[in-house]
Coordinates of N, CA and C in Angstrom, one line a residue:
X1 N 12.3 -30.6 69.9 CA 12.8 -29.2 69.6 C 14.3 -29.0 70.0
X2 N 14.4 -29.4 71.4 CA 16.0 -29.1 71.7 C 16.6 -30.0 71.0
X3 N 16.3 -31.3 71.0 CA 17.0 -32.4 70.1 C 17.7 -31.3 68.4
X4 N 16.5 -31.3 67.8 CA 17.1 -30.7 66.5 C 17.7 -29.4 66.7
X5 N 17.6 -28.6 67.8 CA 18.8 -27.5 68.0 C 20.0 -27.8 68.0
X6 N 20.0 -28.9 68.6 CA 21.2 -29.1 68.8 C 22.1 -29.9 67.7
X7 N 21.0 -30.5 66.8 CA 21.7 -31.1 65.4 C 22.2 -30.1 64.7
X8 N 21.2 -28.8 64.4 CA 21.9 -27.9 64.2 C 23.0 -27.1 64.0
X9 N 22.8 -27.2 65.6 CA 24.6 -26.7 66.0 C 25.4 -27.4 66.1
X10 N 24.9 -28.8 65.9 CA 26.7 -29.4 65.4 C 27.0 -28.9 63.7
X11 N 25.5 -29.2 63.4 CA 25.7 -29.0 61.8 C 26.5 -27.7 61.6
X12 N 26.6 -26.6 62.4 CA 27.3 -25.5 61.5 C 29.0 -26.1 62.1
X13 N 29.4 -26.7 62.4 CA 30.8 -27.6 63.0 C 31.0 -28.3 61.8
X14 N 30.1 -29.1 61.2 CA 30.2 -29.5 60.2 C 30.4 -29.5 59.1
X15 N 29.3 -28.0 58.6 CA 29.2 -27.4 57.2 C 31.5 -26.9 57.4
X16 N 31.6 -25.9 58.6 CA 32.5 -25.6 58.3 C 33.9 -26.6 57.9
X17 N 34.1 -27.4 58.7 CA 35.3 -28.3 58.3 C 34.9 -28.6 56.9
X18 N 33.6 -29.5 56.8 CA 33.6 -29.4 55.0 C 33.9 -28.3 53.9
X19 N 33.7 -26.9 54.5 CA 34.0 -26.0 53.8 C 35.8 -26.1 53.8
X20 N 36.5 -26.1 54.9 CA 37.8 -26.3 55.0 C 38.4 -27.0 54.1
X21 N 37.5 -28.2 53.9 CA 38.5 -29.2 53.3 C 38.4 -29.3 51.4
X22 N 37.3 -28.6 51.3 CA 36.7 -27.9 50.1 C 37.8 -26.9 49.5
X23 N 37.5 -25.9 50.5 CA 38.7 -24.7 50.3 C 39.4 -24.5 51.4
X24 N 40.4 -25.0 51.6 CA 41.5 -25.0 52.4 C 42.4 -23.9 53.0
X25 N 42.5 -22.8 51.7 CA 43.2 -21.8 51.1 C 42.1 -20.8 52.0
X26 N 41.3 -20.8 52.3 CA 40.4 -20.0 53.2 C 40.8 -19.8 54.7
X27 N 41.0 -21.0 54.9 CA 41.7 -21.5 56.2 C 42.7 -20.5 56.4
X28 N 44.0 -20.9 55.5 CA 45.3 -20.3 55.5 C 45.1 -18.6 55.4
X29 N 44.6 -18.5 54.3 CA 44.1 -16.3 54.5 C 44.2 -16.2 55.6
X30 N 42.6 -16.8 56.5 CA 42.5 -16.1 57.6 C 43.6 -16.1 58.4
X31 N 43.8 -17.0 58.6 CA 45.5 -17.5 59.7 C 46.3 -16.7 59.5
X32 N 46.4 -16.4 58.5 CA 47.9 -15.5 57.7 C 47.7 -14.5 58.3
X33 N 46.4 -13.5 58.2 CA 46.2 -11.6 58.5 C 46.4 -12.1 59.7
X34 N 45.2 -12.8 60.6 CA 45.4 -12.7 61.8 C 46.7 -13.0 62.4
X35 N 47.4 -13.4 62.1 CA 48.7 -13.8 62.6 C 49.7 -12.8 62.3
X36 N 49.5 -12.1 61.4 CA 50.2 -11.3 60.6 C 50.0 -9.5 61.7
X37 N 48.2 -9.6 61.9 CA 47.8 -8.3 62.7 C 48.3 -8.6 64.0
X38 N 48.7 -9.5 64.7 CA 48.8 -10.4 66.4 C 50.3 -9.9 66.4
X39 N 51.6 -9.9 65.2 CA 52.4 -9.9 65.4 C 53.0 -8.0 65.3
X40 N 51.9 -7.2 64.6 CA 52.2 -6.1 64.6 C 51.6 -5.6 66.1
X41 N 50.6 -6.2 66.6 CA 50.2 -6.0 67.6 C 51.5 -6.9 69.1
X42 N 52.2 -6.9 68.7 CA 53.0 -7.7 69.7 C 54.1 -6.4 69.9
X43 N 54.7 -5.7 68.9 CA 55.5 -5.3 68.7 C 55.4 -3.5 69.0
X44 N 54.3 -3.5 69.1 CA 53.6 -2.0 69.4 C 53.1 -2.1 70.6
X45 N 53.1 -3.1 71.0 CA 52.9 -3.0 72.9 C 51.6 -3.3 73.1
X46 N 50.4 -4.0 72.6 CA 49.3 -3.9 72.4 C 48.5 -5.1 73.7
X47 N 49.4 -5.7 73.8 CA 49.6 -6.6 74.9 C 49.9 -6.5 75.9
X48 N 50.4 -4.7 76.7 CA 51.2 -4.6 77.2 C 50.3 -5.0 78.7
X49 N 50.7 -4.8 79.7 CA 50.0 -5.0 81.0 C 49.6 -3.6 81.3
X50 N 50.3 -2.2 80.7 CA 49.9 -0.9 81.3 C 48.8 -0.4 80.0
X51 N 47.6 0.3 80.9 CA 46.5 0.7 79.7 C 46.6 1.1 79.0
X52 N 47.5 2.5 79.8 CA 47.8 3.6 78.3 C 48.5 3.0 77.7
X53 N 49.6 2.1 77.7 CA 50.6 1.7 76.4 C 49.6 1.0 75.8
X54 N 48.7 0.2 76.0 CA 47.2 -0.7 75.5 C 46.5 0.0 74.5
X55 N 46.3 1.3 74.9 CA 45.4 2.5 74.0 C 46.2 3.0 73.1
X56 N 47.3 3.5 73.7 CA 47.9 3.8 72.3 C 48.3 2.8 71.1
X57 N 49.0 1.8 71.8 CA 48.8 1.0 70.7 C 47.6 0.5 69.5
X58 N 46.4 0.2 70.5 CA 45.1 0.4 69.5 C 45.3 0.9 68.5
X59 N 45.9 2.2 68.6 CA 45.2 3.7 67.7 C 46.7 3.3 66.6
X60 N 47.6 2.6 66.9 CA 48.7 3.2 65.6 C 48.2 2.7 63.9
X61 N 49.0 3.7 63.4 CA 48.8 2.9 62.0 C 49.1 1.7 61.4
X62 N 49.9 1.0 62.2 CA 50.3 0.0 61.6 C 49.3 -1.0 62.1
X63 N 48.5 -0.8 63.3 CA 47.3 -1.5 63.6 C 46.3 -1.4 63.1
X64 N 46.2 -0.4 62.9 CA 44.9 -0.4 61.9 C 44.3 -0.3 60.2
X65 N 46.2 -1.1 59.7 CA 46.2 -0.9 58.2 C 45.8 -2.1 58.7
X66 N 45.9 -3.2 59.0 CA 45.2 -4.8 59.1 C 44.0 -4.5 59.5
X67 N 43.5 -3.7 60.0 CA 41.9 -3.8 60.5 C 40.8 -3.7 59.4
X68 N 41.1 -3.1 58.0 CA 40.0 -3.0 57.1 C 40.8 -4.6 55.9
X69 N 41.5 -4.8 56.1 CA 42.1 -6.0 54.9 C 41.4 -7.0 55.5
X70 N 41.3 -7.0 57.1 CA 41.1 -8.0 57.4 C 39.9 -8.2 57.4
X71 N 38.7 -7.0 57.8 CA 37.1 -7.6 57.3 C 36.5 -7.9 56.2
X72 N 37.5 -6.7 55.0 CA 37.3 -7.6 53.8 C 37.2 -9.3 53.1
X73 N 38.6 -9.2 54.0 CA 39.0 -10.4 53.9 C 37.7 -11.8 54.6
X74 N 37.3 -11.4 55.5 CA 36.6 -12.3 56.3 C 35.2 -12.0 55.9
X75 N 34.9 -11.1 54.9 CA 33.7 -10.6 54.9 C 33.6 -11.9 52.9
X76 N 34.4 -11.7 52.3 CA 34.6 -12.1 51.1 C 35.3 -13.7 51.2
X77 N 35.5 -14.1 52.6 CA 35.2 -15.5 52.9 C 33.7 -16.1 53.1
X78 N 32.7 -14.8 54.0 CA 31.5 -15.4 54.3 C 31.2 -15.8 52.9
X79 N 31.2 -14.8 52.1 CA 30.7 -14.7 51.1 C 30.7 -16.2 50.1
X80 N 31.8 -16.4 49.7 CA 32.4 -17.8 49.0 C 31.7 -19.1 49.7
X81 N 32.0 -18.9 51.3 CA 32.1 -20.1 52.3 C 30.3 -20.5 52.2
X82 N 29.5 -19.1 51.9 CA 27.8 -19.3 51.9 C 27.2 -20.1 50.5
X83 N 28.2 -19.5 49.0 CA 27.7 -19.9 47.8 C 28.1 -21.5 48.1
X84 N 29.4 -21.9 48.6 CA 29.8 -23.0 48.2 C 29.1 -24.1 49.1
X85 N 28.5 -24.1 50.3 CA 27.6 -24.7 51.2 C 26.0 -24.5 50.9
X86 N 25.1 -23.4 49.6 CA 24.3 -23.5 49.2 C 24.6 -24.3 47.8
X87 N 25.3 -24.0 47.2 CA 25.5 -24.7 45.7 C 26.0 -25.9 45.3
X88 N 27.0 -26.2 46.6 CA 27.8 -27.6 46.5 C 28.3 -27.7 45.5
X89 N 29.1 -26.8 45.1 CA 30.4 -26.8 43.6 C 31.3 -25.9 43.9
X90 N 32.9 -26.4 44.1 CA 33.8 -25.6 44.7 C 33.8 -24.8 43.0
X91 N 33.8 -24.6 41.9 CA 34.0 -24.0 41.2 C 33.3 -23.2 40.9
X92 N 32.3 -23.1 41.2 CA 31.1 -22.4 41.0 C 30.8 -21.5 42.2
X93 N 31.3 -21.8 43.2 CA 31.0 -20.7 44.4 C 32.5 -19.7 44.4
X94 N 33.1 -20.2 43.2 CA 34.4 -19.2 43.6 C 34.0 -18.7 41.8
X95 N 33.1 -18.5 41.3 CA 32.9 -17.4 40.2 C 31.6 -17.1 40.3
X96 N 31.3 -16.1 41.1 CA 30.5 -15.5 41.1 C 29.7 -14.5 40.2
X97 N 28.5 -14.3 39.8 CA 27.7 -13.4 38.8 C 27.8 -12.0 39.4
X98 N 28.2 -11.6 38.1 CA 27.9 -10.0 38.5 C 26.4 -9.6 39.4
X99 N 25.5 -10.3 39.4 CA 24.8 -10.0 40.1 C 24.7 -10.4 41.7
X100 N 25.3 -11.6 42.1 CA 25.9 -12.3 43.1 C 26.6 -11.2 43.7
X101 N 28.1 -10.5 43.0 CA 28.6 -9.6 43.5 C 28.0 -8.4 43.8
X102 N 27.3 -7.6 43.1 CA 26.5 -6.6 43.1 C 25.8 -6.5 44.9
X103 N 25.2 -7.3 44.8 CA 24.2 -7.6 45.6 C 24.6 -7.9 47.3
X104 N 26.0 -9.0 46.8 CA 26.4 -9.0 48.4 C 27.2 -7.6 48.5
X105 N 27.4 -6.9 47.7 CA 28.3 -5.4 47.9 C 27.4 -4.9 49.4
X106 N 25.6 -5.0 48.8 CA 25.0 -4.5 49.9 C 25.0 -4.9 51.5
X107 N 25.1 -6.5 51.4 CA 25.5 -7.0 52.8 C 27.0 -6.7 53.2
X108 N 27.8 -6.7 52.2 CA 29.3 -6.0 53.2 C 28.7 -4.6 53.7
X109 N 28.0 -3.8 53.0 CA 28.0 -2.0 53.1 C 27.3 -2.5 54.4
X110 N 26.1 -2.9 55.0 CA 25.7 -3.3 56.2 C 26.6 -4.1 57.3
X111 N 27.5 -4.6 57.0 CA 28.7 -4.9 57.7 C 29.7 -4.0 58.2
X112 N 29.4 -3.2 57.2 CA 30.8 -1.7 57.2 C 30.2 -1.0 58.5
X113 N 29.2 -0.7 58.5 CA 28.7 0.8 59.1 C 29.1 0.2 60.8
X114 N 28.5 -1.0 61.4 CA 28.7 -1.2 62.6 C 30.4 -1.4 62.7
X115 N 30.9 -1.8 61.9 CA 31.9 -2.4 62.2 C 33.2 -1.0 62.2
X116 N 32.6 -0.1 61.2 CA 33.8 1.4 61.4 C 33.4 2.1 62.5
X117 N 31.9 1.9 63.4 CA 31.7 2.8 64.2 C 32.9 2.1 65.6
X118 N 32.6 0.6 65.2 CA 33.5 -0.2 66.6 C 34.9 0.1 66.9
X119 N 35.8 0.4 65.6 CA 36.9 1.0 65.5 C 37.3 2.1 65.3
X120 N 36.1 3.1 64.9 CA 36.6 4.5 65.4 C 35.9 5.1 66.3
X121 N 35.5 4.3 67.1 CA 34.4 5.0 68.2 C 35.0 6.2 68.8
X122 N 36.3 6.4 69.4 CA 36.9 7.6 69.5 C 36.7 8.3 68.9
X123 N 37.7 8.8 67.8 CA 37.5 9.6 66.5 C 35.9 10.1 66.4
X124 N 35.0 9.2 66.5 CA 33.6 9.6 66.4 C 33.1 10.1 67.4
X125 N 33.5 10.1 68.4 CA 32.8 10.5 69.8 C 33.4 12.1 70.3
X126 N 35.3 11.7 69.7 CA 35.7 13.7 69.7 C 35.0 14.8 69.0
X127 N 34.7 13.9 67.8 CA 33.7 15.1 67.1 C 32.3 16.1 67.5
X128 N 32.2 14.9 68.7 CA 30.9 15.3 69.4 C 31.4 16.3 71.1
X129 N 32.7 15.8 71.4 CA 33.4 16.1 72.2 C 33.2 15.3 73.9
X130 N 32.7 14.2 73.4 CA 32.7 13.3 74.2 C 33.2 12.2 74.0
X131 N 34.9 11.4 74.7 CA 35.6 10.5 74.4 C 35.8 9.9 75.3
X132 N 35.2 9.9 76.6 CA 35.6 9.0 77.9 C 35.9 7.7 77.5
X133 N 36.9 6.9 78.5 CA 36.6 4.9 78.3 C 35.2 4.8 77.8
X134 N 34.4 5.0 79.2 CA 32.9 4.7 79.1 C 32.3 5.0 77.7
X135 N 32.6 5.9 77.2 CA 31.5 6.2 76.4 C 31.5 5.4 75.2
X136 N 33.5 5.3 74.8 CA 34.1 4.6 73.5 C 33.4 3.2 74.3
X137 N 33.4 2.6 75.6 CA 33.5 1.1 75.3 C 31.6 1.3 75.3
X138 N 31.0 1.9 76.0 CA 29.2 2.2 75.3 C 28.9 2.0 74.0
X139 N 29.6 3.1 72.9 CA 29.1 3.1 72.0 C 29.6 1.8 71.4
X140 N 30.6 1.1 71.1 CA 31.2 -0.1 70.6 C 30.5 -1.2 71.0
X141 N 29.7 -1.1 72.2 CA 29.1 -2.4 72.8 C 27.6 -2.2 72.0
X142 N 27.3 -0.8 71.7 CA 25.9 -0.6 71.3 C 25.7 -0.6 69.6
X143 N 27.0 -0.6 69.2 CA 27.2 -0.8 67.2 C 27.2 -2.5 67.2
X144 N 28.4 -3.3 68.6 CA 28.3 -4.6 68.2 C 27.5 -5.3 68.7
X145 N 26.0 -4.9 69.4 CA 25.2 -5.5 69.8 C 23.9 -5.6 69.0
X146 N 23.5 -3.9 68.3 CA 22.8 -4.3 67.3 C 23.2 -4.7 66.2
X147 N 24.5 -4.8 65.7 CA 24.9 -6.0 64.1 C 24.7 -7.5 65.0
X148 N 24.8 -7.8 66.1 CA 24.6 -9.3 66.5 C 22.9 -9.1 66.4
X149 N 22.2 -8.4 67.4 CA 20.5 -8.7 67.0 C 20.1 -8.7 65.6
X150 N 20.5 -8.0 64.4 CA 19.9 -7.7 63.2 C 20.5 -8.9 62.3
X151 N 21.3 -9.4 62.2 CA 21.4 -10.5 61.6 C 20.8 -11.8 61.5
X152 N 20.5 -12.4 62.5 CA 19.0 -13.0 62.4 C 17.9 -13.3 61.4
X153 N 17.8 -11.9 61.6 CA 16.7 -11.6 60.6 C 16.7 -11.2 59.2
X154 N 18.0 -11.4 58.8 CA 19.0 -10.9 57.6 C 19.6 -12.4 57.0
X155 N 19.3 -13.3 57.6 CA 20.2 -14.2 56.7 C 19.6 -14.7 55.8
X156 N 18.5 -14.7 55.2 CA 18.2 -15.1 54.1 C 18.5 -14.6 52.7
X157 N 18.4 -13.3 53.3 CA 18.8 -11.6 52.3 C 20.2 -11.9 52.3
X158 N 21.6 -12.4 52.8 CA 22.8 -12.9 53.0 C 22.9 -13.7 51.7
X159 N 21.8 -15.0 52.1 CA 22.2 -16.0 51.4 C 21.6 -15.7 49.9
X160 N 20.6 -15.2 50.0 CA 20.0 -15.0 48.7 C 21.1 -14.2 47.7
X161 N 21.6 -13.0 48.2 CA 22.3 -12.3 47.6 C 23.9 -13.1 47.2
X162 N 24.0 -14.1 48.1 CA 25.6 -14.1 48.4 C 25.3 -15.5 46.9
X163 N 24.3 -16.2 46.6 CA 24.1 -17.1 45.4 C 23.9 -16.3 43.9
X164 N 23.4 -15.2 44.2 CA 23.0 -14.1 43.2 C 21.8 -14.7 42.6
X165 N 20.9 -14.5 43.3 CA 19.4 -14.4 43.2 C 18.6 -13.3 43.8
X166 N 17.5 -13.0 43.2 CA 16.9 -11.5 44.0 C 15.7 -12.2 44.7
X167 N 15.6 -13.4 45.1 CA 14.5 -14.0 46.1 C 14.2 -12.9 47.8
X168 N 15.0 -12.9 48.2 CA 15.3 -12.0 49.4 C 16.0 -10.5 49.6
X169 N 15.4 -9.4 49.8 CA 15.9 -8.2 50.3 C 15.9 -8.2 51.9
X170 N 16.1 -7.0 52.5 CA 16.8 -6.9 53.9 C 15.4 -7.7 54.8
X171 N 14.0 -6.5 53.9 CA 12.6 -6.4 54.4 C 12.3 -8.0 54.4
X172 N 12.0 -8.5 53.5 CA 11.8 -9.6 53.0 C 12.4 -11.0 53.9
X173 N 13.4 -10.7 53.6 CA 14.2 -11.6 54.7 C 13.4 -12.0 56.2
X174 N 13.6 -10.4 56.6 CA 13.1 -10.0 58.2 C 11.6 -11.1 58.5
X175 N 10.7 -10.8 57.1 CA 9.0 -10.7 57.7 C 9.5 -12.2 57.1
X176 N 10.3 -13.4 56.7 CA 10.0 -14.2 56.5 C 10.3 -15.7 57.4
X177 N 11.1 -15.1 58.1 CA 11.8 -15.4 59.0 C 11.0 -15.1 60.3
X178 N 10.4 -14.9 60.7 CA 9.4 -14.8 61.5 C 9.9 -14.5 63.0
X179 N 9.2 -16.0 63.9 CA 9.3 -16.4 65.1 C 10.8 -17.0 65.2
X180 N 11.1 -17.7 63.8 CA 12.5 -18.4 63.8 C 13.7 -17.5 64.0
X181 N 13.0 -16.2 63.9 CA 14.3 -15.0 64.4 C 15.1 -15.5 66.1
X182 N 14.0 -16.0 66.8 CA 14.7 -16.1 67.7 C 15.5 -17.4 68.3
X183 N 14.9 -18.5 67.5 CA 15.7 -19.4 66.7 C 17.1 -19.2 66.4
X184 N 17.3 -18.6 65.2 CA 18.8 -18.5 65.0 C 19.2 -17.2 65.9
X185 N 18.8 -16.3 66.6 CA 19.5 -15.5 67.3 C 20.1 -16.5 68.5
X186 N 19.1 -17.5 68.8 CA 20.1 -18.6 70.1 C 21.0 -19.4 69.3
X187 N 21.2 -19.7 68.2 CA 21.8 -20.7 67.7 C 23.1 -19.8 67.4
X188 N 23.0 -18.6 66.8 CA 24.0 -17.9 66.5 C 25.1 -17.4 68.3
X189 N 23.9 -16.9 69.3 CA 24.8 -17.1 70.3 C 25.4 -18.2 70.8
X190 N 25.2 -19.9 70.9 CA 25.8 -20.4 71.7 C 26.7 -20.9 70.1
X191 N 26.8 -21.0 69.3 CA 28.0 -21.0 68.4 C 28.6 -20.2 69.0
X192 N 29.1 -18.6 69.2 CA 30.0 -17.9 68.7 C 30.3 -17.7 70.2
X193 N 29.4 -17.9 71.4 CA 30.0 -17.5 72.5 C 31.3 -18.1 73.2
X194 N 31.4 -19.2 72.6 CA 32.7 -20.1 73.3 C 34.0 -19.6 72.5
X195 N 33.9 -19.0 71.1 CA 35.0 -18.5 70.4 C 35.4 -17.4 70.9
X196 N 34.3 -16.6 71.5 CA 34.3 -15.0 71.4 C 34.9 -14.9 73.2
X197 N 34.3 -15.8 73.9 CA 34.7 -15.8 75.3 C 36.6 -16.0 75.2
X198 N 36.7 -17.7 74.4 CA 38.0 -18.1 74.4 C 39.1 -16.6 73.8
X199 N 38.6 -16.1 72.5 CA 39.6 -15.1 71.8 C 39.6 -14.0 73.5
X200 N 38.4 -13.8 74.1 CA 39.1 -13.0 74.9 C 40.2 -13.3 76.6
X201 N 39.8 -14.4 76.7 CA 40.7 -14.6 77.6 C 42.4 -14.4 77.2
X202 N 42.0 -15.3 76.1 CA 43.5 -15.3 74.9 C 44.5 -14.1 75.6
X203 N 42.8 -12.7 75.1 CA 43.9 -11.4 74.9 C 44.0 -11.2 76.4
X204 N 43.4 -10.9 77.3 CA 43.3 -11.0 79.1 C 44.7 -11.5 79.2
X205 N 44.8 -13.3 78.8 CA 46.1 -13.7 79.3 C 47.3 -13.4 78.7
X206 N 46.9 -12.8 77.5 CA 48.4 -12.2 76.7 C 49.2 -10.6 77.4
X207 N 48.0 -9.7 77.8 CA 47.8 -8.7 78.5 C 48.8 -9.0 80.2
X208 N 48.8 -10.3 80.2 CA 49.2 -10.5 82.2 C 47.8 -10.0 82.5
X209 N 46.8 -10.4 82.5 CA 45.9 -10.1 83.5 C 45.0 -11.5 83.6

């Protein structure tokens, strides 16, 4: 059992460079915004070592016109990067069926909702009239903890939709996927925790701290 976990998890190391080398031009997008949002974020103080200059920078506009291009963007790579690693035809995972598109529309709209509460948790929490650190960094930890548990049990409903077939809905997915839910919820954390640890030190040591 740990043996094939662990083939696994090389295997998603795998799928992706082959996706890389497939579509290359995937690579570069991402590179580009992110590099592109890092450098408006340099220039607005976002980096700065004092908090408040840290917070306000968060909040400007110029930081946060990159914030929706870029989930698109990364959301409409899952998308491509899943058809073309289920279908094995770079031309074919980059023309998608109206129903293909349709259908993943629903898995971005499920990506949307956690992901606008993460970035305007402020804004959302004045309305209620409670905006403390605590509460903004609570609610953010409690939007991006249940989109990490619910996924799991959604990737079939991902993939299904993202090939444009109606084999899988959200429900569907969930009850079929069983006990393996907890399965890929470990496989999904020790993938992403060395990225997500490393991107934060990144920002820690860019900050001086």
């Amino acid at each position: 059992m740990t043996k094939r976990f662990f083939k696994s998890w090389g295997g998603a190391f795998g799928d992706t460079a082959r996706t890389a080398r497939a579509l290359p031009w995937i690579v570069l997008v991402m590179a580009a915004i992110e590099l592109a949002q890092h450098g408006v974020e340099v220039r607005t103080g976002f980096f700065s070592a004092d908090p408040a200059t840290r917070h306000a920078a968060g909040l400007t506009a110029a930081r946060l016109a990159f914030g929706w291009p870029k989930m698109l963007i990364v959301w409409s790579v899952a998308f491509v990067a899943t058809r073309y690693l289920v279908l094995h035809d770079r031309r074919i995972a980059l023309r998608p069926s109206a129903l293909a598109a349709r259908r993943y529309g629903w898995v971005i709209l499920f990506q949307f909702v956690p992901t606008a509460i993460v970035i305007y948790a402020e804004p959302i929490l004045k309305l209620f009239g409670a905006a403390s650190e605590g509460q903004v960094t609570a609610l953010r930890a409690i939007a991006g903890l249940a989109q990490q548990l619910l996924e799991p049990a959604l990737l079939l409903w991902f993939v299904s939709a993202a090939i444009g077939t109606r084999g899988y809905g959200p429900i569907a997915s969930a009850r079929v996927t069983g006990w393996w839910y907890f399965w890929a919820l470990l496989l999904i954390f020790v993938t992403r925790m060395p990225f997500n640890a490393a991107h934060q030190l990144l920002n820690r040591f860019a900050a001086g701290q």
